Amino acid sequence: MIHFAVQNSWLIPLMPAIAFAIIVFFLRRTPQASAFFSISCISVSFLLSLGVVAGVLMDPAAVESSVTWFSMPGLTVEMGTLIDPISGMMVFVVSLIALLVQIYSVGYMENDPGYSIYFAYQSLFAMSMLGLVIANNFVQMFVFWELVGLCSYLLIGFWFYKISAREAAKKAFVTNRVGDYGFLLGILFLQIIFGTLNFTDLAQIIPTYANVGLLTVIALLVFTGPIGKSGQFPLHVWLPDAMEGPTPVSALIHAATMVVAGVYLIARAFFLFAAVPTALQVIAYVGGFTALFAATIAITQNDIKRILAYSTLSQLGYMVMALGVGGLTASMFHLMTHAFFKALLFLGAGSVIHALQGKQDIWEMGGLARKMPITTKTFIIGSLALAGIFPLAGFWSKDEILLAAQSNGFTGLYLIGSLVAFLTAFYMFRLVFVAFYGQAKPNNDPHESPAVMTTPLIILGLLSVVGGLVGMPWLSTNFGSYVYFGEAHHGYSLMIMVTSTVIALMGIYLAYLMYYKKTISASAIANRFKAIYTLLYNKYYIDEIYQWGINHIVDGAGRVAYWIDLHVVDGVVNGLAKGTRQSGTILRYLQTGQTQHYGMVLVAAVVVIILLLGLLDPSLGISAWGGGN
């Protein structure tokens, strides 16, 4: 079974692809059958992923297989699979989260008219992400990368009758295209310079390439893909608006699919970035800035899903920062643990929204702890894990990132990471104290979600507790040694562990004083620092700045281009047509079919010829016409 799973890992994305095709062509009118078939197929993928993980644990050496996709002079493109510790961990996480989200969706989407097509899209999404993580070359990865973007568009805009959903879907699609253009240019440069796009081949060639300046350009172009896909500043604006889709979609996008694709790309192509210190520094500071930027916004938001969305942006910044400081192990470790507790938090938010008939403002909630005990307990576990409290999963992976930053001389980023840890604990327990322990609202009648929704919460809650412990042994042994560059595991620092825990507890305690005990007035602080609060609440006005740019710069450029097209391009074409038409109008009198017209033309022609002859030959002067001297 283990050998079969490793050697036939292409079956992992194939199963949800089959589910998508069968549902679209045969099961669209049978909702329950669609859900059952989709869950069955992703369950097979999950079982195969367990075999892959077992195989990687037994022998972490990379296993690669491929066939020629197409070939032409100077270019051969393969389609294949690459199984190593990184891809092994990813197929496990993606298939597990996709399975739990689909099970949860059975209850959450129960009465939705698009039930069948929803599961078809879920299957296509899972197939796209699984195909991306096992790809052995850039072309294949880019194909699945674009499919992931397409699926996000379909699922974010799933409730297409809502204008906000349609706009959010378009925003996600267009914003990601900006990053993807740079990514594609980087791929083209790699092919032109090195003649191959295979990861293993490039990992052997690039470290010996002497032109560091050109490598820097290529690395930064490739990095634009993750900037868009993983919501890094300044292409982060689509991610909070992606909340317009169904909540299980948010869980899948934020936990284990689209947004982590960018982090995975950097890790997979780390041989490229490791060869260019400048690119690594750019990655580190972009990640660190995004982590702090998003965390400061999250502390002022009131929509439960938006708080979690900005939390995702912040944690993605953590992962990208870790990669930039050279902590591949730390980044991938945090990606895994984050998938567990972020999926838990989003599904918990979905349970709350489901119980309150669609309400998402935390100030319209309150008193949920008594009415929704399972949702409350699992949500608190997820919040503690995200805050990095010992001994939950987030504690181990977050400390790995902080240690990597400190060990490699990035003291400023270490301090930023510590501040982000404080803000994370604060805004998560602000949410907990307001929504679950705040004053109950008389017009609410919450109830616990059905077992089909709470069971995934319990499973993810357990993984959020033990996930960090499970990951440590094989991560530390295998990740660095088998991804082409020998990155070492940093171990653990007691000082950082204690410091980060104290910082997180301080954030929780401040939230407790402000939103549970209310001995510190949150409104008074907001009023005292109104300008800062308004800036944070309005997300630094980045969306408004972009909209202004679109309205004044992009639209202006469009109007100029339209004028040139209308008066220059069309003017030349239409002018030629008009000249031809007018010439034809004149010349048509030569072919009227009337004898008197032909005679008139003949006489006129004779007169013109005689005049021309008189001008050209003076010996035939006018006087000769009158009979001589």
PDB file of N, CA and C in Angstrom, residues 522-533:
ATOM      1  N   ALA A 522     -12.719  50.227  25.898  1.00  0.00           N
ATOM      2  CA  ALA A 522     -12.252  50.161  24.512  1.00  0.00           C
ATOM      3  C   ALA A 522     -12.711  51.383  23.726  1.00  0.00           C
ATOM      4  N   SER A 523     -13.947  51.820  23.971  1.00  0.00           N
ATOM      5  CA  SER A 523     -14.473  52.978  23.236  1.00  0.00           C
ATOM      6  C   SER A 523     -13.723  54.253  23.605  1.00  0.00           C
ATOM      7  N   ALA A 524     -13.329  54.370  24.880  1.00  0.00           N
ATOM      8  CA  ALA A 524     -12.576  55.558  25.301  1.00  0.00           C
ATOM      9  C   ALA A 524     -11.217  55.611  24.606  1.00  0.00           C
ATOM     10  N   ILE A 525     -10.572  54.451  24.508  1.00  0.00           N
ATOM     11  CA  ILE A 525      -9.276  54.397  23.814  1.00  0.00           C
ATOM     12  C   ILE A 525      -9.449  54.739  22.338  1.00  0.00           C
ATOM     13  N   ALA A 526     -10.515  54.186  21.724  1.00  0.00           N
ATOM     14  CA  ALA A 526     -10.772  54.463  20.308  1.00  0.00           C
ATOM     15  C   ALA A 526     -11.022  55.948  20.077  1.00  0.00           C
ATOM     16  N   ASN A 527     -11.746  56.582  21.006  1.00  0.00           N
ATOM     17  CA  ASN A 527     -12.029  58.016  20.864  1.00  0.00           C
ATOM     18  C   ASN A 527     -10.781  58.866  21.098  1.00  0.00           C
ATOM     19  N   ARG A 528      -9.960  58.434  22.038  1.00  0.00           N
ATOM     20  CA  ARG A 528      -8.745  59.198  22.338  1.00  0.00           C
ATOM     21  C   ARG A 528      -7.764  59.152  21.166  1.00  0.00           C
ATOM     22  N   PHE A 529      -7.682  57.992  20.532  1.00  0.00           N
ATOM     23  CA  PHE A 529      -6.790  57.833  19.374  1.00  0.00           C
ATOM     24  C   PHE A 529      -7.641  57.629  18.116  1.00  0.00           C
ATOM     25  N   LYS A 530      -8.559  58.554  17.920  1.00  0.00           N
ATOM     26  CA  LYS A 530      -9.562  58.384  16.863  1.00  0.00           C
ATOM     27  C   LYS A 530      -8.936  58.300  15.477  1.00  0.00           C
ATOM     28  N   ALA A 531      -7.922  59.123  15.229  1.00  0.00           N
ATOM     29  CA  ALA A 531      -7.297  59.124  13.902  1.00  0.00           C
ATOM     30  C   ALA A 531      -6.658  57.770  13.600  1.00  0.00           C
ATOM     31  N   ILE A 532      -5.961  57.217  14.604  1.00  0.00           N
ATOM     32  CA  ILE A 532      -5.315  55.914  14.410  1.00  0.00           C
ATOM     33  C   ILE A 532      -6.361  54.823  14.254  1.00  0.00           C
ATOM     34  N   TYR A 533      -7.389  54.866  15.114  1.00  0.00           N
ATOM     35  CA  TYR A 533      -8.449  53.858  15.034  1.00  0.00           C
ATOM     36  C   TYR A 533      -9.139  53.904  13.669  1.00  0.00           C
TER      37      TYR A 533
END
